[in-house]
Amino acid sequence: MDERKIPYKIYLEENEMPKNWYNLRADMKNKPAPLVNPGTGKPLTAEELSPIFCEELVAQELDDTNPFIEIPEEIRDFYKMYRPSPLVRAYCLEKKLQTPAKIYYKFEGNNTSGSHKLNSAIAQAYYAKKQGLKGVTTETGAGQWGTALSMACSYFDLDCKVYMVKVSYEQKPFRREVMRTYGASVVPSPSETTEIGKKILAEHPGTTGSLGCAISEAVEVATKNPGYRYVLGSVLNQVLLHQSVIGLETKAALDKYDIHPDIIIGCAGGGSNLGGLIAPFMGEKLKGNADYRIVAVEPASCPSFTRGTFAYDFCDTGMICPLAKMYTLGSSFIPSANHAGGLRFHGMSTTLSQLYHDGYMEAVSVEQTSVFEAAEQFARVEGILPAPESSHAIRVAIDEALKCKETGEEKTIVFGLTGTGYFDLVAYEKYNNGEMSDVIPTDEDIAASIAKLPKVE
Ligand SMILES: *Cc1c(COP(=O)(O)O)cnc(C)c1O
């Protein structure tokens, strides 16, 4: 096809949007290992999961046989407010880099929450409403997930209680106010509203909280209040399923112009955007119908894939959540302060962990100063101010494009641009002032938390 005919933005029509999510697990020969009850050491059943999660979401969580799951019409209608999202040909970046590579990015920052998280938030809110629940609880760190969920809950008229890590609540008032504007109640965690919060406050007066502690509070409130369930914004299979809308749209847009990507790149925190972006491509790869290089990018300060261990571990620091078999740094691993808050999880999606273990994908870790350098380069030519998380993928896309410049290869690179960075300007300020550093854990740091992994099997 004549190059010039490919537009800057490839949009799909509304009627070309996917009507089904794609459940990649159905096409995996080696299925991801099941979630395990830490009390019994046995795989969790739907019965055990349903006091915590909505019924339909439990079914999706446990379903590793149905490849397609219909996207209910109400969710598709909501998606239409901000989807299909554009697949952008980064002509300006290519020119700036003087690379023969062709670079595309799928931009998920075109909604008020500013990230892909809304794709799953709206689905989870829908199933909660359908079940007749009063509301949902969740935790949020920097606030991207809480923001997405509060938007979804206001749409379906559900109560939304967000436990926000206290330090973020105090230092990042902007996302907090977006959440409150959408009607969510935002509680700084730890709080006096839960037993676990009171206990933590008694033991550690003045603590500024942690994600693990906020999860524990949100789960406690969901299980103690009739009509409430807990929802989570990443890691779980159900979240990867909902995020497959990213990959399905990307594939449809590429197919329109007969474009075959060589490399697909995404940042990986808990794995949901990457799992969603790669889903249909990985499906073809698993069936032997096509081949792609698939690359996960993680921060050097929290390198689950590249330096972690493939083992059962707790999903939370509070050690109350189920055990998942994944690449993990250990649930007691505390990553150093890093400006990509959404990538600071110690573990990784079980689905992506299994695929990585079986050699279907690669992973690289990058340091945050080089990430912000890439963010700046991208912002200056492509116009979008990228989220620090997304900029991990930009870094590796640029690196791959520069390799093509050396070899003269015209590779096609696709990466996921998960969101915008307007709430991350303190991080940009640090970078602009030359005050940003890279803190990389030592082997001893990682070995110490790995030594505390629970014994399973
Ligand atoms: C949360 C977040 C991520 C990381 O989460 P995944 O579940 O790994 O996708 C990446 N980018 C942005 C903008 C986020 O908000």
Short mmCIF file of C-alpha atoms and ligand atoms in Angstrom, two decimals:
data_model
loop_
_atom_site.label_atom_id
_atom_site.label_comp_id
_atom_site.label_asym_id
_atom_site.label_seq_id
_atom_site.Cartn_x
_atom_site.Cartn_y
_atom_site.Cartn_z
CA MET A 1 0.00 0.00 0.00
CA ASP A 2 1.18 3.53 -0.78
CA GLU A 3 2.63 4.91 2.44
CA ARG A 4 1.10 8.36 2.06
CA LYS A 5 -2.38 6.96 2.15
CA ILE A 6 -2.08 6.02 5.81
CA PRO A 7 -3.61 8.92 7.76
CA TYR A 8 -2.14 10.44 10.90
CA LYS A 9 -5.03 9.01 12.84
CA ILE A 10 -6.76 5.79 11.95
CA TYR A 11 -10.25 5.94 13.37
CA LEU A 12 -12.84 3.21 13.30
CA GLU A 13 -16.53 3.86 12.74
CA GLU A 14 -18.84 3.25 15.69
CA ASN A 15 -20.18 0.13 14.00
CA GLU A 16 -16.64 -1.24 13.63
CA MET A 17 -16.11 -1.28 17.39
CA PRO A 18 -15.82 -4.76 18.93
CA LYS A 19 -19.04 -6.35 20.16
CA ASN A 20 -17.19 -9.00 22.15
CA TRP A 21 -14.22 -8.91 24.45
CA TYR A 22 -11.55 -11.47 23.64
CA ASN A 23 -10.56 -13.85 26.41
CA LEU A 24 -6.97 -14.79 25.57
CA ARG A 25 -6.89 -17.54 28.21
CA ALA A 26 -9.19 -19.66 26.04
CA ASP A 27 -6.41 -19.99 23.46
CA MET A 28 -3.58 -20.66 25.90
CA LYS A 29 -2.39 -24.25 26.12
CA ASN A 30 -0.76 -23.61 29.47
CA LYS A 31 -3.50 -21.80 31.37
CA PRO A 32 -2.58 -19.24 34.01
CA ALA A 33 -2.48 -20.90 37.44
CA PRO A 34 -5.68 -20.41 39.49
CA LEU A 35 -5.99 -18.01 42.40
CA VAL A 36 -5.48 -19.88 45.64
CA ASN A 37 -7.11 -19.43 49.05
CA PRO A 38 -4.24 -18.68 51.46
CA GLY A 39 -6.15 -20.43 54.27
CA THR A 40 -6.76 -23.76 52.52
CA GLY A 41 -4.06 -23.77 49.84
CA LYS A 42 -6.78 -24.78 47.33
CA PRO A 43 -7.97 -22.97 44.18
CA LEU A 44 -10.62 -20.40 45.00
CA THR A 45 -14.16 -21.32 44.02
CA ALA A 46 -16.88 -19.03 42.70
CA GLU A 47 -18.60 -19.43 46.07
CA GLU A 48 -15.57 -18.15 47.94
CA LEU A 49 -15.07 -15.24 45.56
CA SER A 50 -18.66 -13.98 45.39
CA PRO A 51 -18.80 -12.27 48.81
CA ILE A 52 -15.94 -10.07 47.56
CA PHE A 53 -16.62 -9.63 43.82
CA CYS A 54 -19.80 -9.30 41.71
CA GLU A 55 -21.16 -12.62 40.44
CA GLU A 56 -20.73 -11.96 36.74
CA LEU A 57 -17.16 -10.75 37.31
CA VAL A 58 -16.37 -13.91 39.29
CA ALA A 59 -17.58 -15.94 36.31
CA GLN A 60 -15.33 -13.94 33.99
CA GLU A 61 -12.42 -14.30 36.38
CA LEU A 62 -12.70 -18.09 36.36
CA ASP A 63 -13.55 -18.52 32.65
CA ASP A 64 -10.57 -19.84 30.73
CA THR A 65 -12.53 -21.59 27.97
CA ASN A 66 -14.81 -19.07 26.19
CA PRO A 67 -12.79 -17.02 23.71
CA PHE A 68 -15.46 -14.35 23.22
CA ILE A 69 -17.63 -12.69 25.84
CA GLU A 70 -20.28 -10.27 24.65
CA ILE A 71 -19.86 -6.63 25.63
CA PRO A 72 -23.32 -5.68 26.95
CA GLU A 73 -25.02 -2.93 24.95
CA GLU A 74 -25.07 -0.52 27.92
CA ILE A 75 -21.28 -0.77 28.17
CA ARG A 76 -20.86 -0.34 24.41
CA ASP A 77 -22.99 2.80 24.62
CA PHE A 78 -20.73 4.20 27.31
CA TYR A 79 -17.62 3.23 25.31
CA LYS A 80 -19.02 5.29 22.42
CA MET A 81 -18.56 8.48 24.46
CA TYR A 82 -14.77 8.17 24.23
CA ARG A 83 -14.09 5.27 21.89
CA PRO A 84 -13.02 4.10 19.41
CA SER A 85 -9.73 5.63 20.50
CA PRO A 86 -7.38 6.73 17.75
CA LEU A 87 -4.47 4.70 16.47
CA VAL A 88 -1.95 7.38 15.60
CA ARG A 89 0.85 7.14 13.09
CA ALA A 90 3.72 8.97 14.77
CA TYR A 91 4.93 10.62 11.55
CA CYS A 92 6.41 13.55 13.48
CA LEU A 93 8.35 11.35 15.88
CA GLU A 94 9.64 9.21 12.99
CA LYS A 95 10.85 12.35 11.24
CA LYS A 96 12.50 13.68 14.38
CA LEU A 97 14.29 10.36 14.95
CA GLN A 98 15.13 10.04 11.25
CA THR A 99 14.21 6.41 11.44
CA PRO A 100 12.96 4.17 8.65
CA ALA A 101 10.74 2.47 11.27
CA LYS A 102 7.00 3.07 11.16
CA ILE A 103 5.65 3.93 14.58
CA TYR A 104 2.03 3.75 15.68
CA TYR A 105 0.50 4.34 19.09
CA LYS A 106 -2.93 3.56 20.48
CA PHE A 107 -3.96 6.55 22.57
CA GLU A 108 -6.13 5.79 25.62
CA GLY A 109 -5.88 9.19 27.31
CA ASN A 110 -8.88 10.75 25.52
CA ASN A 111 -11.27 10.69 28.47
CA THR A 112 -11.52 12.68 31.71
CA SER A 113 -9.94 9.92 33.81
CA GLY A 114 -6.96 10.29 31.48
CA SER A 115 -6.19 6.58 31.09
CA HIS A 116 -7.32 3.18 29.82
CA LYS A 117 -8.66 2.29 33.30
CA LEU A 118 -12.13 3.54 32.38
CA ASN A 119 -12.53 0.55 30.00
CA SER A 120 -12.72 -1.84 32.94
CA ALA A 121 -14.25 0.58 35.48
CA ILE A 122 -17.40 0.94 33.39
CA ALA A 123 -17.70 -2.82 32.96
CA GLN A 124 -17.28 -3.51 36.66
CA ALA A 125 -19.79 -0.78 37.61
CA TYR A 126 -22.28 -2.17 35.09
CA TYR A 127 -22.19 -5.70 36.55
CA ALA A 128 -22.50 -4.30 40.09
CA LYS A 129 -25.60 -2.35 39.05
CA LYS A 130 -27.04 -5.35 37.22
CA GLN A 131 -26.69 -7.43 40.37
CA GLY A 132 -28.72 -4.79 42.23
CA LEU A 133 -25.87 -3.70 44.48
CA LYS A 134 -25.80 -0.36 46.27
CA GLY A 135 -22.17 0.38 45.67
CA VAL A 136 -18.54 -0.65 45.36
CA THR A 137 -15.34 -0.01 47.27
CA THR A 138 -11.80 0.21 46.05
CA GLU A 139 -8.36 1.60 46.83
CA THR A 140 -6.38 4.06 44.82
CA GLY A 141 -2.78 5.21 45.03
CA ALA A 142 -2.06 8.17 42.80
CA GLY A 143 -5.73 8.17 41.83
CA GLN A 144 -6.06 7.05 38.20
CA TRP A 145 -8.17 4.03 39.01
CA GLY A 146 -10.28 5.85 41.62
CA THR A 147 -11.02 8.58 39.09
CA ALA A 148 -12.09 6.10 36.41
CA LEU A 149 -14.26 4.20 38.86
CA SER A 150 -15.95 7.32 40.19
CA MET A 151 -16.91 8.29 36.62
CA ALA A 152 -18.29 4.81 35.97
CA CYS A 153 -20.26 4.74 39.24
CA SER A 154 -21.85 8.12 38.67
CA TYR A 155 -22.99 6.94 35.24
CA PHE A 156 -24.77 3.92 36.74
CA ASP A 157 -25.83 5.74 39.93
CA LEU A 158 -23.82 3.54 42.28
CA ASP A 159 -22.24 4.56 45.55
CA CYS A 160 -18.43 4.61 45.27
CA LYS A 161 -16.12 4.51 48.29
CA VAL A 162 -12.47 5.06 47.49
CA TYR A 163 -9.71 4.44 50.03
CA MET A 164 -6.90 6.69 48.94
CA VAL A 165 -3.40 6.26 50.33
CA LYS A 166 -3.10 9.14 52.83
CA VAL A 167 0.10 10.61 51.43
CA SER A 168 -1.51 10.91 47.97
CA TYR A 169 -4.76 12.23 49.48
CA GLU A 170 -2.81 15.07 51.05
CA GLN A 171 -0.23 15.69 48.35
CA LYS A 172 -2.38 15.11 45.25
CA PRO A 173 -5.59 17.01 45.86
CA PHE A 174 -6.49 17.34 42.19
CA ARG A 175 -7.48 13.77 41.42
CA ARG A 176 -9.22 13.61 44.78
CA GLU A 177 -11.41 16.54 43.76
CA VAL A 178 -12.19 14.99 40.38
CA MET A 179 -13.42 11.89 42.22
CA ARG A 180 -15.55 13.95 44.59
CA THR A 181 -16.98 15.89 41.68
CA TYR A 182 -18.18 12.59 40.26
CA GLY A 183 -19.82 11.82 43.61
CA ALA A 184 -17.36 9.34 45.14
CA SER A 185 -16.53 9.49 48.84
CA VAL A 186 -12.78 9.56 49.20
CA VAL A 187 -11.32 8.44 52.53
CA PRO A 188 -7.64 8.88 53.40
CA SER A 189 -6.19 5.48 54.34
CA PRO A 190 -5.51 4.29 57.00
CA SER A 191 -8.75 5.59 58.51
CA GLU A 192 -10.89 5.19 61.63
CA THR A 193 -13.72 3.80 59.47
CA THR A 194 -12.44 0.19 59.51
CA GLU A 195 -11.12 -2.29 62.08
CA ILE A 196 -7.90 -2.82 60.12
CA GLY A 197 -7.43 0.95 59.73
CA LYS A 198 -7.87 1.53 63.48
CA LYS A 199 -5.40 -1.25 64.22
CA ILE A 200 -2.79 0.13 61.84
CA LEU A 201 -3.25 3.66 63.22
CA ALA A 202 -2.80 2.37 66.79
CA GLU A 203 0.38 0.52 65.83
CA HIS A 204 1.81 3.22 63.57
CA PRO A 205 0.44 6.61 64.62
CA GLY A 206 1.06 9.24 61.98
CA THR A 207 1.61 6.70 59.14
CA THR A 208 1.00 8.07 55.64
CA GLY A 209 -0.46 4.75 54.49
CA SER A 210 0.26 2.26 51.70
CA LEU A 211 -1.62 0.63 48.84
CA GLY A 212 -1.67 -2.70 50.73
CA CYS A 213 -3.34 -1.05 53.69
CA ALA A 214 -5.89 0.75 51.49
CA ILE A 215 -6.78 -2.59 49.81
CA SER A 216 -7.35 -4.16 53.22
CA GLU A 217 -9.71 -1.35 54.23
CA ALA A 218 -11.65 -1.42 50.96
CA VAL A 219 -12.11 -5.22 51.15
CA GLU A 220 -13.23 -5.00 54.79
CA VAL A 221 -15.88 -2.39 54.00
CA ALA A 222 -17.14 -4.36 50.99
CA THR A 223 -17.51 -7.61 52.90
CA LYS A 224 -19.08 -6.02 56.01
CA ASN A 225 -21.69 -3.89 54.27
CA PRO A 226 -24.62 -5.64 52.60
CA GLY A 227 -25.01 -4.57 48.99
CA TYR A 228 -21.34 -3.72 48.47
CA ARG A 229 -18.55 -5.45 46.57
CA TYR A 230 -14.88 -4.73 46.06
CA VAL A 231 -13.45 -3.88 42.63
CA LEU A 232 -9.86 -3.80 41.40
CA GLY A 233 -8.36 -1.90 38.48
CA SER A 234 -5.58 -4.18 37.25
CA VAL A 235 -3.90 -7.60 37.62
CA LEU A 236 -7.10 -9.70 37.54
CA ASN A 237 -8.12 -11.76 34.51
CA GLN A 238 -11.47 -9.91 34.29
CA VAL A 239 -9.62 -6.60 33.94
CA LEU A 240 -7.43 -7.95 31.12
CA LEU A 241 -10.59 -9.21 29.45
CA HIS A 242 -12.22 -5.75 29.50
CA GLN A 243 -9.01 -4.13 28.30
CA SER A 244 -8.97 -6.40 25.24
CA VAL A 245 -11.08 -3.67 23.63
CA ILE A 246 -7.77 -1.78 23.18
CA GLY A 247 -6.14 -4.59 21.21
CA LEU A 248 -9.24 -5.45 19.20
CA GLU A 249 -9.62 -1.86 18.02
CA THR A 250 -5.88 -1.65 17.28
CA LYS A 251 -6.02 -4.82 15.20
CA ALA A 252 -9.14 -3.65 13.31
CA ALA A 253 -7.48 -0.31 12.52
CA LEU A 254 -4.25 -1.95 11.32
CA ASP A 255 -6.17 -4.47 9.24
CA LYS A 256 -7.97 -1.63 7.45
CA TYR A 257 -4.66 -0.60 5.93
CA ASP A 258 -3.07 -4.03 5.76
CA ILE A 259 -0.45 -3.13 8.32
CA HIS A 260 1.41 -5.97 10.01
CA PRO A 261 3.26 -4.92 13.16
CA ASP A 262 6.67 -6.43 13.89
CA ILE A 263 6.94 -5.24 17.48
CA ILE A 264 4.19 -4.50 20.01
CA ILE A 265 5.22 -2.62 23.15
CA GLY A 266 3.39 -1.71 26.34
CA CYS A 267 4.16 -0.61 29.88
CA ALA A 268 3.42 -3.16 32.58
CA GLY A 269 2.29 -2.36 36.11
CA GLY A 270 -0.24 -5.06 36.93
CA GLY A 271 -0.43 -5.95 33.24
CA SER A 272 -3.93 -4.82 32.24
CA ASN A 273 -3.22 -2.39 29.41
CA LEU A 274 -0.50 -4.60 27.97
CA GLY A 275 -2.65 -7.71 28.30
CA GLY A 276 -5.47 -5.87 26.54
CA LEU A 277 -3.33 -4.40 23.77
CA ILE A 278 -1.64 -7.66 22.87
CA ALA A 279 -4.65 -9.97 23.29
CA PRO A 280 -5.67 -10.53 19.64
CA PHE A 281 -2.06 -10.51 18.43
CA MET A 282 -0.97 -12.98 21.09
CA GLY A 283 -3.99 -15.11 20.19
CA GLU A 284 -2.73 -15.36 16.59
CA LYS A 285 0.77 -16.09 17.83
CA LEU A 286 -0.47 -18.88 20.11
CA LYS A 287 -2.37 -20.44 17.21
CA GLY A 288 0.70 -20.15 14.97
CA ASN A 289 -1.13 -17.84 12.52
CA ALA A 290 1.25 -14.90 12.87
CA ASP A 291 4.35 -13.88 14.74
CA TYR A 292 5.09 -10.70 16.63
CA ARG A 293 7.73 -9.54 19.07
CA ILE A 294 5.85 -8.52 22.19
CA VAL A 295 7.67 -6.42 24.77
CA ALA A 296 6.63 -5.51 28.33
CA VAL A 297 8.33 -2.45 29.79
CA GLU A 298 8.68 -2.00 33.52
CA PRO A 299 10.48 0.48 35.77
CA ALA A 300 13.98 -0.48 36.93
CA SER A 301 12.80 0.41 40.44
CA CYS A 302 10.06 -2.27 40.36
CA PRO A 303 11.25 -4.98 37.95
CA SER A 304 8.76 -7.84 38.50
CA PHE A 305 9.34 -9.63 35.16
CA THR A 306 13.04 -9.01 34.72
CA ARG A 307 14.22 -9.66 38.28
CA GLY A 308 11.29 -11.33 40.03
CA THR A 309 10.47 -14.98 40.70
CA PHE A 310 7.61 -17.01 39.15
CA ALA A 311 5.79 -18.22 42.26
CA TYR A 312 2.60 -18.01 44.29
CA ASP A 313 2.42 -14.79 46.29
CA PHE A 314 -0.06 -12.47 47.96
CA CYS A 315 -1.49 -9.74 45.75
CA ASP A 316 -1.38 -7.23 48.62
CA THR A 317 1.07 -6.18 51.30
CA GLY A 318 -1.64 -6.79 53.94
CA MET A 319 -1.60 -10.52 53.01
CA ILE A 320 -5.39 -10.85 53.07
CA CYS A 321 -6.00 -11.18 49.33
CA PRO A 322 -5.80 -14.47 47.40
CA LEU A 323 -2.50 -15.95 46.28
CA ALA A 324 -1.65 -15.67 42.61
CA LYS A 325 1.08 -17.46 40.67
CA MET A 326 2.98 -14.66 39.01
CA TYR A 327 6.29 -12.96 38.50
CA THR A 328 6.75 -11.21 41.82
CA LEU A 329 9.29 -9.31 43.84
CA GLY A 330 7.56 -10.51 47.01
CA SER A 331 4.53 -8.84 48.60
CA SER A 332 6.79 -7.27 51.24
CA PHE A 333 8.88 -5.55 48.55
CA ILE A 334 8.48 -1.76 48.83
CA PRO A 335 9.62 -0.11 45.60
CA SER A 336 11.44 3.17 46.05
CA ALA A 337 9.45 6.31 45.35
CA ASN A 338 8.95 6.40 41.61
CA HIS A 339 7.00 8.82 39.52
CA ALA A 340 5.14 6.13 37.63
CA GLY A 341 2.74 5.33 40.48
CA GLY A 342 0.74 2.95 38.28
CA LEU A 343 3.75 0.70 37.76
CA ARG A 344 4.71 0.20 41.40
CA PHE A 345 2.98 -3.15 41.94
CA HIS A 346 5.21 -5.98 43.24
CA GLY A 347 3.54 -8.67 41.09
CA MET A 348 2.07 -9.15 37.61
CA SER A 349 -1.04 -10.54 35.92
CA THR A 350 -1.09 -14.36 36.06
CA THR A 351 -1.92 -14.54 32.36
CA LEU A 352 1.04 -12.42 31.29
CA SER A 353 3.27 -14.21 33.78
CA GLN A 354 2.46 -17.58 32.21
CA LEU A 355 3.01 -16.24 28.67
CA TYR A 356 6.34 -14.71 29.68
CA HIS A 357 7.34 -17.93 31.41
CA ASP A 358 6.52 -19.88 28.24
CA GLY A 359 8.64 -17.56 26.11
CA TYR A 360 5.83 -15.83 24.16
CA MET A 361 6.90 -12.35 25.22
CA GLU A 362 9.93 -10.35 26.31
CA ALA A 363 10.43 -7.84 29.09
CA VAL A 364 12.82 -4.96 29.64
CA SER A 365 13.26 -2.55 32.52
CA VAL A 366 14.09 1.12 32.07
CA GLU A 367 15.27 3.87 34.40
CA GLN A 368 13.04 6.82 35.07
CA THR A 369 15.36 9.59 33.90
CA SER A 370 15.55 7.91 30.48
CA VAL A 371 11.76 7.50 30.59
CA PHE A 372 11.21 11.24 31.13
CA GLU A 373 13.74 12.01 28.42
CA ALA A 374 11.60 9.95 26.03
CA ALA A 375 8.42 11.60 27.37
CA GLU A 376 9.83 15.03 26.65
CA GLN A 377 10.99 14.07 23.17
CA PHE A 378 7.56 12.62 22.39
CA ALA A 379 5.62 15.58 23.84
CA ARG A 380 7.61 18.08 21.81
CA VAL A 381 6.84 16.50 18.47
CA GLU A 382 3.59 14.57 18.91
CA GLY A 383 1.83 17.17 21.07
CA ILE A 384 0.45 14.85 23.75
CA LEU A 385 1.80 15.19 27.31
CA PRO A 386 2.21 11.51 28.18
CA ALA A 387 1.71 9.88 31.59
CA PRO A 388 4.98 8.72 33.19
CA GLU A 389 3.65 5.13 33.05
CA SER A 390 2.97 5.35 29.31
CA SER A 391 6.36 6.92 28.75
CA HIS A 392 8.00 3.60 29.63
CA ALA A 393 6.57 2.23 26.40
CA ILE A 394 7.63 5.38 24.52
CA ARG A 395 11.21 4.84 25.73
CA VAL A 396 11.41 1.35 24.27
CA ALA A 397 9.56 2.31 21.07
CA ILE A 398 12.15 5.04 20.50
CA ASP A 399 15.00 2.65 21.29
CA GLU A 400 13.67 0.13 18.76
CA ALA A 401 13.20 2.87 16.16
CA LEU A 402 16.80 4.00 16.69
CA LYS A 403 18.00 0.43 16.17
CA CYS A 404 16.19 0.46 12.83
CA LYS A 405 18.01 3.67 11.97
CA GLU A 406 21.30 1.83 12.41
CA THR A 407 20.32 -1.29 10.50
CA GLY A 408 18.12 0.42 7.92
CA GLU A 409 15.25 -1.95 8.70
CA GLU A 410 11.73 -0.62 8.11
CA LYS A 411 10.08 -2.29 11.05
CA THR A 412 6.54 -1.48 12.12
CA ILE A 413 6.30 -0.67 15.81
CA VAL A 414 3.02 -0.36 17.74
CA PHE A 415 2.91 0.84 21.30
CA GLY A 416 0.25 1.59 23.89
CA LEU A 417 0.01 5.20 25.03
CA THR A 418 -2.08 4.55 28.13
CA GLY A 419 -2.71 8.08 29.34
CA THR A 420 -1.91 11.73 29.86
CA GLY A 421 0.39 13.29 32.44
CA TYR A 422 -1.43 16.43 33.58
CA PHE A 423 -1.59 15.19 37.16
CA ASP A 424 2.09 14.26 37.14
CA LEU A 425 3.56 17.71 36.78
CA VAL A 426 5.48 17.46 40.06
CA ALA A 427 7.40 14.62 38.42
CA TYR A 428 7.95 16.68 35.27
CA GLU A 429 9.10 19.56 37.49
CA LYS A 430 11.72 17.30 39.12
CA TYR A 431 12.89 16.19 35.70
CA ASN A 432 13.03 19.75 34.34
CA ASN A 433 15.02 20.87 37.39
CA GLY A 434 17.48 18.01 36.95
CA GLU A 435 16.51 16.61 40.34
CA MET A 436 15.30 13.21 39.23
CA SER A 437 17.27 10.13 40.18
CA ASP A 438 17.00 6.39 39.62
CA VAL A 439 16.77 4.14 42.62
CA ILE A 440 17.34 0.53 41.65
CA PRO A 441 16.87 -2.24 44.21
CA THR A 442 19.91 -4.34 45.05
CA ASP A 443 19.91 -8.14 44.68
CA GLU A 444 19.86 -8.31 48.49
CA ASP A 445 16.70 -6.13 48.67
CA ILE A 446 14.91 -8.46 46.26
CA ALA A 447 16.24 -11.67 47.86
CA ALA A 448 14.99 -10.49 51.27
CA SER A 449 11.38 -10.10 50.11
CA ILE A 450 11.52 -13.26 47.95
CA ALA A 451 12.61 -15.20 51.06
CA LYS A 452 9.26 -14.28 52.62
CA LEU A 453 7.11 -15.76 49.83
CA PRO A 454 4.33 -18.00 51.15
CA LYS A 455 4.86 -21.75 50.76
CA VAL A 456 2.37 -23.24 48.32
CA GLU A 457 2.18 -26.74 46.68
C1 LIG B 1 -2.54 2.25 35.96
C2 LIG B 1 -1.83 2.72 34.79
C3 LIG B 1 -0.89 1.89 34.11
C4 LIG B 1 -0.47 0.54 34.60
O1 LIG B 1 -1.46 -0.38 34.84
P1 LIG B 1 -1.60 -1.75 34.01
O2 LIG B 1 -2.64 -2.49 34.73
O3 LIG B 1 -0.27 -2.41 34.01
O4 LIG B 1 -2.03 -1.36 32.65
C5 LIG B 1 -0.29 2.38 32.97
N1 LIG B 1 -0.57 3.60 32.49
C6 LIG B 1 -1.45 4.43 33.11
C7 LIG B 1 -1.70 5.78 32.52
C8 LIG B 1 -2.11 4.01 34.26
O5 LIG B 1 -2.98 4.83 34.85
#
